[in-house]
């Protein structure tokens, strides 16, 4: 079995896991086993091929029209045509790679592994705005399902490259600045390449609007390449490649809305996260954030309610054995996360847990808790040294 066949088989196995009632645990188990296969899990050496070659590449005429509506500094780039089979983001990466052994199956599997391995990071960054990583991963495990923001963010780390997201100026949005942005690997990784991806559509603008109640929404990604002449000129001049603001993964904590594409071009397509996501940036003003906050909270509430209902339905159908397995794995997962969390994260988690517990308790439970707390305090004070007593009194 060659490399391509191995990853095709692994993706098929992940797809089977996604159909299980305890899909998360089964996917996590398979991912753990895949990570131990050193022969196929060496880091990708990403050498981008960013020059358009007429003997290899085909211009996407529809995407070219959309590119004309993007920011002026990318009009010289050429959109390459890729398949619109649901793997368009991965096809775009393949076209930019100088690696004939790489496949969309491998890129999808590696992206799933990245999201599962660093789930706590991605959840802490985005889950409250664009949904849980766990639900996204379930859909990702099925081949030919369309990609969105989690995948773009994860691919930056898989490839160790900056991905410039280019969004055409159609139907102005307050989050347009974020959609036209550069996404980078999470520190301490350092990007060694820059690539450009265009949000596009398989139909021209008129037809796309007609199919979507008069609104335009992207459902396709294409890679952007330079002509040989422009590439040589840019290399010699060493001019900056990306004038747009860069997304800072850790140091920049101002949340802003970002749109997820609505994919409609394939029978197997799925809608994931209808309108908005959130990314960190400095480019959106606080006034815009305040205007959108109520909409975001409402969408988040509806999304969480739907997720809870799905989870409740799955648990009602599970056997006692499955329930025991799920709870045991959840316990191990929680222990693993807590062992890796910083002291600051630990304090935040405990504070949130304390708030939740107190908000759900009855008057009787509150009286019992306060009584026990009083007893503990008295016991602690009776056993404290004079120095500890002085410190306590000073703090008060």
Short mmCIF file of C-alpha atoms in Angstrom, two decimals:
data_model
loop_
_atom_site.label_atom_id
_atom_site.label_comp_id
_atom_site.label_asym_id
_atom_site.label_seq_id
_atom_site.Cartn_x
_atom_site.Cartn_y
_atom_site.Cartn_z
CA UNK A 1 0.00 0.00 0.00
CA UNK A 2 1.55 3.31 -1.08
CA UNK A 3 1.37 6.64 0.74
CA UNK A 4 -1.70 7.88 -1.14
CA UNK A 5 -3.59 4.66 -0.43
CA UNK A 6 -2.64 4.80 3.25
CA UNK A 7 -4.09 8.28 3.73
CA UNK A 8 -7.18 7.39 1.71
CA UNK A 9 -7.71 4.43 4.04
CA UNK A 10 -7.10 6.57 7.13
CA UNK A 11 -9.64 9.15 5.96
CA UNK A 12 -12.13 6.38 5.29
CA UNK A 13 -11.56 5.08 8.82
CA UNK A 14 -12.08 8.55 10.28
CA UNK A 15 -15.28 8.85 8.27
CA UNK A 16 -16.55 5.61 9.79
CA UNK A 17 -15.70 6.91 13.26
CA UNK A 18 -17.72 10.08 12.61
CA UNK A 19 -20.88 7.97 12.23
CA UNK A 20 -20.59 6.50 15.73
CA UNK A 21 -22.63 7.69 18.70
CA UNK A 22 -19.35 8.21 20.55
CA UNK A 23 -17.75 9.69 17.43
CA UNK A 24 -15.44 12.08 19.28
CA UNK A 25 -13.77 9.37 21.32
CA UNK A 26 -13.34 7.07 18.33
CA UNK A 27 -11.87 9.86 16.19
CA UNK A 28 -9.52 10.83 19.03
CA UNK A 29 -8.37 7.22 19.36
CA UNK A 30 -7.64 6.91 15.63
CA UNK A 31 -5.84 10.26 15.58
CA UNK A 32 -3.64 9.13 18.47
CA UNK A 33 -2.68 5.98 16.58
CA UNK A 34 -2.00 7.90 13.35
CA UNK A 35 0.35 10.30 15.14
CA UNK A 36 2.49 7.34 16.17
CA UNK A 37 3.08 6.26 12.54
CA UNK A 38 6.39 8.06 12.03
CA UNK A 39 6.80 6.84 8.45
CA UNK A 40 3.92 8.99 7.21
CA UNK A 41 3.62 11.70 9.85
CA UNK A 42 6.88 13.56 9.32
CA UNK A 43 6.29 17.33 9.04
CA UNK A 44 5.40 18.55 5.55
CA UNK A 45 8.21 20.29 3.68
CA UNK A 46 6.14 22.94 1.94
CA UNK A 47 7.88 24.41 -1.12
CA UNK A 48 5.33 26.60 -2.83
CA UNK A 49 5.13 26.98 -6.59
CA UNK A 50 3.64 30.44 -7.04
CA UNK A 51 4.32 31.05 -10.74
CA UNK A 52 1.57 30.39 -13.27
CA UNK A 53 2.67 27.82 -15.87
CA UNK A 54 0.50 27.62 -18.98
CA UNK A 55 1.58 24.03 -19.54
CA UNK A 56 0.30 22.95 -16.11
CA UNK A 57 -2.30 25.43 -14.97
CA UNK A 58 -5.66 26.67 -16.24
CA UNK A 59 -7.07 30.12 -15.55
CA UNK A 60 -10.41 30.14 -13.72
CA UNK A 61 -12.40 32.73 -15.74
CA UNK A 62 -15.15 33.11 -13.13
CA UNK A 63 -12.67 33.58 -10.29
CA UNK A 64 -10.80 36.10 -12.43
CA UNK A 65 -13.91 38.29 -12.52
CA UNK A 66 -14.19 38.08 -8.74
CA UNK A 67 -10.48 38.89 -8.38
CA UNK A 68 -11.08 42.14 -10.30
CA UNK A 69 -13.34 43.17 -7.41
CA UNK A 70 -10.69 42.49 -4.79
CA UNK A 71 -8.08 44.91 -3.45
CA UNK A 72 -5.94 46.54 -6.16
CA UNK A 73 -2.62 45.04 -5.11
CA UNK A 74 -3.70 41.52 -6.17
CA UNK A 75 -5.14 42.30 -9.61
CA UNK A 76 -1.91 41.13 -11.26
CA UNK A 77 -2.31 37.62 -9.78
CA UNK A 78 -3.80 34.74 -11.75
CA UNK A 79 -6.52 32.48 -10.26
CA UNK A 80 -5.82 28.82 -10.92
CA UNK A 81 -8.71 26.51 -11.69
CA UNK A 82 -9.29 23.69 -9.18
CA UNK A 83 -12.01 21.08 -8.76
CA UNK A 84 -15.18 22.18 -6.97
CA UNK A 85 -15.78 18.79 -5.36
CA UNK A 86 -15.81 19.99 -1.76
CA UNK A 87 -12.04 19.70 -1.42
CA UNK A 88 -11.37 23.03 -3.15
CA UNK A 89 -9.27 24.46 -0.31
CA UNK A 90 -7.04 21.38 -0.32
CA UNK A 91 -6.89 21.35 -4.14
CA UNK A 92 -5.73 24.97 -3.97
CA UNK A 93 -2.90 24.00 -1.62
CA UNK A 94 -1.91 21.09 -3.88
CA UNK A 95 -1.69 23.34 -6.91
CA UNK A 96 0.71 25.59 -5.00
CA UNK A 97 2.84 22.67 -3.77
CA UNK A 98 5.77 21.15 -5.59
CA UNK A 99 5.00 17.67 -4.27
CA UNK A 100 3.33 15.12 -6.58
CA UNK A 101 2.94 12.59 -3.75
CA UNK A 102 0.67 14.86 -1.69
CA UNK A 103 -3.11 14.35 -1.90
CA UNK A 104 -6.24 16.07 -0.64
CA UNK A 105 -6.79 13.02 1.58
CA UNK A 106 -3.47 13.59 3.33
CA UNK A 107 -4.07 17.32 3.79
CA UNK A 108 -7.53 16.66 5.21
CA UNK A 109 -6.23 13.98 7.60
CA UNK A 110 -3.38 16.22 8.76
CA UNK A 111 -5.78 19.11 9.31
CA UNK A 112 -8.04 16.88 11.42
CA UNK A 113 -5.03 15.75 13.45
CA UNK A 114 -3.94 19.36 13.99
CA UNK A 115 -7.39 20.38 15.25
CA UNK A 116 -7.68 17.34 17.53
CA UNK A 117 -4.14 17.63 18.91
CA UNK A 118 -4.48 21.33 19.72
CA UNK A 119 -8.21 21.27 20.39
CA UNK A 120 -7.90 23.25 23.62
CA UNK A 121 -6.18 26.10 21.77
CA UNK A 122 -8.70 26.25 18.92
CA UNK A 123 -11.64 25.91 21.31
CA UNK A 124 -10.37 28.70 23.53
CA UNK A 125 -9.89 30.96 20.51
CA UNK A 126 -13.01 30.32 18.46
CA UNK A 127 -15.58 27.92 19.95
CA UNK A 128 -17.70 30.56 21.66
CA UNK A 129 -18.14 32.29 18.32
CA UNK A 130 -18.12 29.65 15.54
CA UNK A 131 -19.01 26.47 17.38
CA UNK A 132 -17.18 23.59 18.99
CA UNK A 133 -14.18 22.03 17.26
CA UNK A 134 -15.68 18.61 18.01
CA UNK A 135 -18.71 19.18 15.78
CA UNK A 136 -16.58 20.66 13.00
CA UNK A 137 -14.21 17.69 13.10
CA UNK A 138 -17.11 15.26 12.80
CA UNK A 139 -18.05 16.80 9.45
CA UNK A 140 -14.43 17.14 8.32
CA UNK A 141 -13.92 13.39 8.61
CA UNK A 142 -16.25 12.85 5.68
CA UNK A 143 -14.44 13.36 2.39
CA UNK A 144 -15.65 16.06 -0.02
CA UNK A 145 -17.16 18.20 2.70
CA UNK A 146 -16.36 21.87 2.28
CA UNK A 147 -13.82 23.73 4.38
CA UNK A 148 -14.17 26.88 6.43
CA UNK A 149 -12.32 28.98 8.96
CA UNK A 150 -11.10 26.28 11.35
CA UNK A 151 -9.45 24.49 8.42
CA UNK A 152 -7.73 27.64 7.15
CA UNK A 153 -6.36 28.37 10.61
CA UNK A 154 -5.19 24.77 11.08
CA UNK A 155 -3.57 24.62 7.63
CA UNK A 156 -1.31 27.52 8.61
CA UNK A 157 0.18 25.25 11.27
CA UNK A 158 0.20 22.12 9.11
CA UNK A 159 2.12 23.87 6.32
CA UNK A 160 4.04 26.38 8.48
CA UNK A 161 3.04 29.17 6.14
CA UNK A 162 1.09 32.41 6.10
CA UNK A 163 -2.21 32.20 4.24
CA UNK A 164 -3.49 35.46 2.84
CA UNK A 165 -7.25 35.40 2.58
CA UNK A 166 -8.54 37.58 -0.27
CA UNK A 167 -12.23 38.42 -0.37
CA UNK A 168 -13.83 40.34 -3.28
CA UNK A 169 -15.45 43.68 -2.50
CA UNK A 170 -19.02 42.54 -3.06
CA UNK A 171 -21.89 43.62 -0.80
CA UNK A 172 -19.79 45.65 1.63
CA UNK A 173 -19.52 44.19 5.13
CA UNK A 174 -18.00 45.65 8.28
CA UNK A 175 -15.83 42.53 8.59
CA UNK A 176 -14.37 42.91 5.09
CA UNK A 177 -11.02 43.95 6.56
CA UNK A 178 -10.73 40.65 8.38
CA UNK A 179 -11.70 38.59 5.36
CA UNK A 180 -8.90 40.38 3.51
CA UNK A 181 -6.24 39.36 5.97
CA UNK A 182 -3.15 37.24 6.59
CA UNK A 183 -3.46 34.23 8.90
CA UNK A 184 -0.31 32.88 10.48
CA UNK A 185 0.85 29.76 12.35
CA UNK A 186 0.47 29.76 16.11
CA UNK A 187 3.68 30.68 17.98
CA UNK A 188 6.36 29.45 18.34
CA UNK A 189 6.08 28.21 14.73
CA UNK A 190 7.61 30.52 12.14
CA UNK A 191 6.14 30.74 8.64
CA UNK A 192 8.55 30.06 5.79
CA UNK A 193 6.14 30.73 2.91
CA UNK A 194 3.33 33.09 1.95
CA UNK A 195 0.41 31.96 -0.19
CA UNK A 196 -2.78 33.62 -1.41
CA UNK A 197 -6.25 32.07 -1.50
CA UNK A 198 -9.28 33.77 -3.06
CA UNK A 199 -12.85 33.36 -1.81
CA UNK A 200 -14.79 32.71 -4.99
CA UNK A 201 -17.93 31.06 -6.37
CA UNK A 202 -18.52 28.38 -9.01
CA UNK A 203 -21.11 30.66 -10.67
CA UNK A 204 -20.79 34.22 -11.92
CA UNK A 205 -22.16 36.92 -9.66
CA UNK A 206 -25.54 37.23 -11.40
CA UNK A 207 -26.21 33.48 -11.32
CA UNK A 208 -24.89 33.18 -7.76
CA UNK A 209 -27.28 35.87 -6.55
CA UNK A 210 -30.20 34.29 -8.37
CA UNK A 211 -29.50 31.00 -6.61
CA UNK A 212 -29.24 32.63 -3.17
CA UNK A 213 -32.22 35.02 -2.86
CA UNK A 214 -30.32 37.94 -4.33
CA UNK A 215 -27.34 37.70 -1.97
CA UNK A 216 -23.79 36.79 -2.90
CA UNK A 217 -21.98 34.30 -0.69
CA UNK A 218 -18.73 32.48 -1.58
CA UNK A 219 -18.77 28.70 -2.02
CA UNK A 220 -15.37 28.05 -3.54
CA UNK A 221 -11.66 28.68 -2.95
CA UNK A 222 -9.00 29.11 -5.65
CA UNK A 223 -5.22 29.66 -5.41
CA UNK A 224 -3.60 32.81 -6.78
CA UNK A 225 -0.34 32.71 -8.72
CA UNK A 226 2.00 35.28 -10.24
CA UNK A 227 2.97 35.50 -13.87
CA UNK A 228 6.64 34.71 -14.48
CA UNK A 229 7.37 38.38 -15.25
CA UNK A 230 5.67 39.73 -12.14
CA UNK A 231 7.22 37.07 -9.93
CA UNK A 232 10.73 37.97 -11.14
CA UNK A 233 10.07 41.67 -10.66
CA UNK A 234 8.72 41.17 -7.15
CA UNK A 235 11.67 38.97 -6.21
CA UNK A 236 14.24 41.46 -7.45
CA UNK A 237 12.58 44.43 -5.79
CA UNK A 238 11.98 42.50 -2.58
CA UNK A 239 8.78 44.46 -2.18
CA UNK A 240 6.41 43.56 0.67
CA UNK A 241 4.03 40.83 -0.30
CA UNK A 242 1.21 41.56 2.11
CA UNK A 243 0.15 45.13 2.89
CA UNK A 244 -2.91 44.02 4.83
CA UNK A 245 -2.82 43.76 8.64
CA UNK A 246 -1.57 40.49 10.05
CA UNK A 247 -3.64 38.32 12.38
CA UNK A 248 -1.81 37.81 15.66
CA UNK A 249 -2.80 34.46 17.09
CA UNK A 250 -1.92 35.01 20.74
CA UNK A 251 -0.95 38.63 21.29
CA UNK A 252 -3.98 40.20 19.70
CA UNK A 253 -7.16 39.50 21.58
CA UNK A 254 -9.74 41.88 20.14
CA UNK A 255 -12.59 39.73 18.75
CA UNK A 256 -14.19 40.52 15.40
CA UNK A 257 -16.75 38.85 13.20
CA UNK A 258 -15.70 36.89 10.18
CA UNK A 259 -17.89 35.21 7.66
CA UNK A 260 -18.01 31.52 6.85
CA UNK A 261 -18.83 30.55 3.27
CA UNK A 262 -22.20 29.02 2.37
CA UNK A 263 -21.50 26.12 0.06
CA UNK A 264 -24.18 25.04 -2.39
CA UNK A 265 -22.42 23.56 -5.43
CA UNK A 266 -22.35 19.90 -4.46
CA UNK A 267 -25.04 17.43 -3.35
CA UNK A 268 -22.71 16.34 -0.59
CA UNK A 269 -22.16 19.88 0.60
CA UNK A 270 -22.99 20.88 4.13
CA UNK A 271 -23.73 24.21 5.68
CA UNK A 272 -21.48 24.86 8.59
CA UNK A 273 -21.71 28.02 10.61
CA UNK A 274 -24.14 30.05 8.50
CA UNK A 275 -22.83 33.57 8.69
CA UNK A 276 -20.27 34.58 11.22
CA UNK A 277 -17.10 33.48 12.95
CA UNK A 278 -14.70 35.35 15.12
CA UNK A 279 -11.00 36.03 14.71
CA UNK A 280 -8.51 38.14 16.60
CA UNK A 281 -7.46 41.42 15.03
CA UNK A 282 -6.75 45.05 15.75
CA UNK A 283 -8.43 46.42 12.66
CA UNK A 284 -12.10 46.49 13.71
CA UNK A 285 -13.24 49.38 15.87
CA UNK A 286 -15.03 48.92 19.16
CA UNK A 287 -18.14 50.60 17.73
CA UNK A 288 -18.47 47.92 15.04
CA UNK A 289 -17.98 45.23 17.65
CA UNK A 290 -20.75 46.67 19.83
CA UNK A 291 -23.16 46.84 16.89
CA UNK A 292 -22.63 43.20 16.04
CA UNK A 293 -22.45 41.80 19.56
CA UNK A 294 -26.19 41.25 20.01
CA UNK A 295 -26.45 39.40 16.68
CA UNK A 296 -23.46 37.24 17.56
CA UNK A 297 -24.87 36.34 20.97
CA UNK A 298 -28.23 35.37 19.46
CA UNK A 299 -26.57 33.17 16.81
CA UNK A 300 -24.36 31.62 19.45
CA UNK A 301 -27.37 30.83 21.67
CA UNK A 302 -29.27 29.17 18.81
CA UNK A 303 -26.18 27.21 17.80
CA UNK A 304 -25.48 25.99 21.33
CA UNK A 305 -29.11 24.97 21.81
CA UNK A 306 -28.94 22.90 18.61
CA UNK A 307 -25.67 21.30 19.72
CA UNK A 308 -27.12 20.44 23.13
CA UNK A 309 -30.18 18.87 21.50
CA UNK A 310 -28.02 16.74 19.20
CA UNK A 311 -25.85 15.62 22.10
CA UNK A 312 -28.91 14.83 24.22
CA UNK A 313 -30.43 12.78 21.41
CA UNK A 314 -27.22 10.80 20.94
CA UNK A 315 -26.96 10.04 24.65
CA UNK A 316 -30.57 8.85 24.82
CA UNK A 317 -29.77 6.22 22.19
CA UNK A 318 -26.50 5.01 23.64
CA UNK A 319 -26.19 1.77 25.59
CA UNK A 320 -25.02 1.60 29.19
CA UNK A 321 -21.67 0.28 27.97
CA UNK A 322 -21.26 3.15 25.51
CA UNK A 323 -22.16 5.62 28.23
CA UNK A 324 -19.58 4.17 30.58
CA UNK A 325 -16.92 4.31 27.87
CA UNK A 326 -17.83 7.90 26.97
CA UNK A 327 -17.70 9.10 30.57
CA UNK A 328 -14.40 7.35 31.20
CA UNK A 329 -12.82 8.86 28.10
CA UNK A 330 -14.24 12.27 28.97
CA UNK A 331 -12.64 11.96 32.40
CA UNK A 332 -9.24 11.12 30.89
CA UNK A 333 -9.60 13.96 28.39
CA UNK A 334 -10.37 16.47 31.14
CA UNK A 335 -7.42 15.25 33.20
CA UNK A 336 -5.12 15.58 30.20
CA UNK A 337 -6.26 19.12 29.48
CA UNK A 338 -5.88 20.19 33.09
CA UNK A 339 -2.37 18.77 33.31
CA UNK A 340 -1.36 21.00 30.38
CA UNK A 341 -3.13 24.19 31.42
CA UNK A 342 -1.32 27.20 32.78
CA UNK A 343 -1.93 28.54 36.28
CA UNK A 344 -3.86 31.46 34.80
CA UNK A 345 -6.13 29.12 32.82
CA UNK A 346 -6.60 26.98 35.91
CA UNK A 347 -7.71 29.96 37.99
CA UNK A 348 -10.14 31.07 35.27
CA UNK A 349 -11.60 27.57 34.99
CA UNK A 350 -12.07 27.22 38.74
CA UNK A 351 -13.65 30.67 38.96
CA UNK A 352 -16.12 29.82 36.17
CA UNK A 353 -16.91 26.49 37.81
CA UNK A 354 -17.51 28.22 41.11
CA UNK A 355 -19.86 30.73 39.46
CA UNK A 356 -21.80 27.97 37.70
CA UNK A 357 -22.16 25.94 40.87
CA UNK A 358 -23.41 28.92 42.87
CA UNK A 359 -25.88 30.03 40.19
CA UNK A 360 -27.49 26.57 40.09
CA UNK A 361 -27.75 25.90 43.83
CA UNK A 362 -30.96 26.15 45.85
CA UNK A 363 -31.33 28.28 48.99
CA UNK A 364 -30.91 25.16 51.12
CA UNK A 365 -27.76 24.14 49.25
CA UNK A 366 -26.39 27.66 49.62
CA UNK A 367 -26.95 27.56 53.39
CA UNK A 368 -25.19 24.19 53.61
CA UNK A 369 -22.27 25.46 51.51
CA UNK A 370 -21.85 28.61 53.60
CA UNK A 371 -22.03 26.56 56.79
CA UNK A 372 -19.30 24.21 55.59
CA UNK A 373 -17.21 27.16 54.43
CA UNK A 374 -17.54 28.76 57.86
CA UNK A 375 -16.46 25.52 59.56
CA UNK A 376 -13.45 25.21 57.25
CA UNK A 377 -12.42 28.79 57.90
CA UNK A 378 -12.62 28.30 61.66
CA UNK A 379 -10.59 25.10 61.42
CA UNK A 380 -7.96 26.78 59.27
CA UNK A 381 -7.66 29.71 61.65
CA UNK A 382 -7.28 27.47 64.69
CA UNK A 383 -4.35 25.72 63.03
CA UNK A 384 -2.59 28.75 61.56
CA UNK A 385 0.67 30.12 62.89
CA UNK A 386 1.07 33.66 64.16
CA UNK A 387 2.85 34.62 60.94
CA UNK A 388 0.04 33.20 58.82
CA UNK A 389 -2.49 35.05 60.96
CA UNK A 390 -0.68 38.35 60.45
CA UNK A 391 -0.58 37.79 56.68
CA UNK A 392 -4.30 36.99 56.63
CA UNK A 393 -5.21 40.07 58.61
CA UNK A 394 -3.08 42.29 56.36
CA UNK A 395 -4.85 40.94 53.28
CA UNK A 396 -8.21 41.72 54.86
#
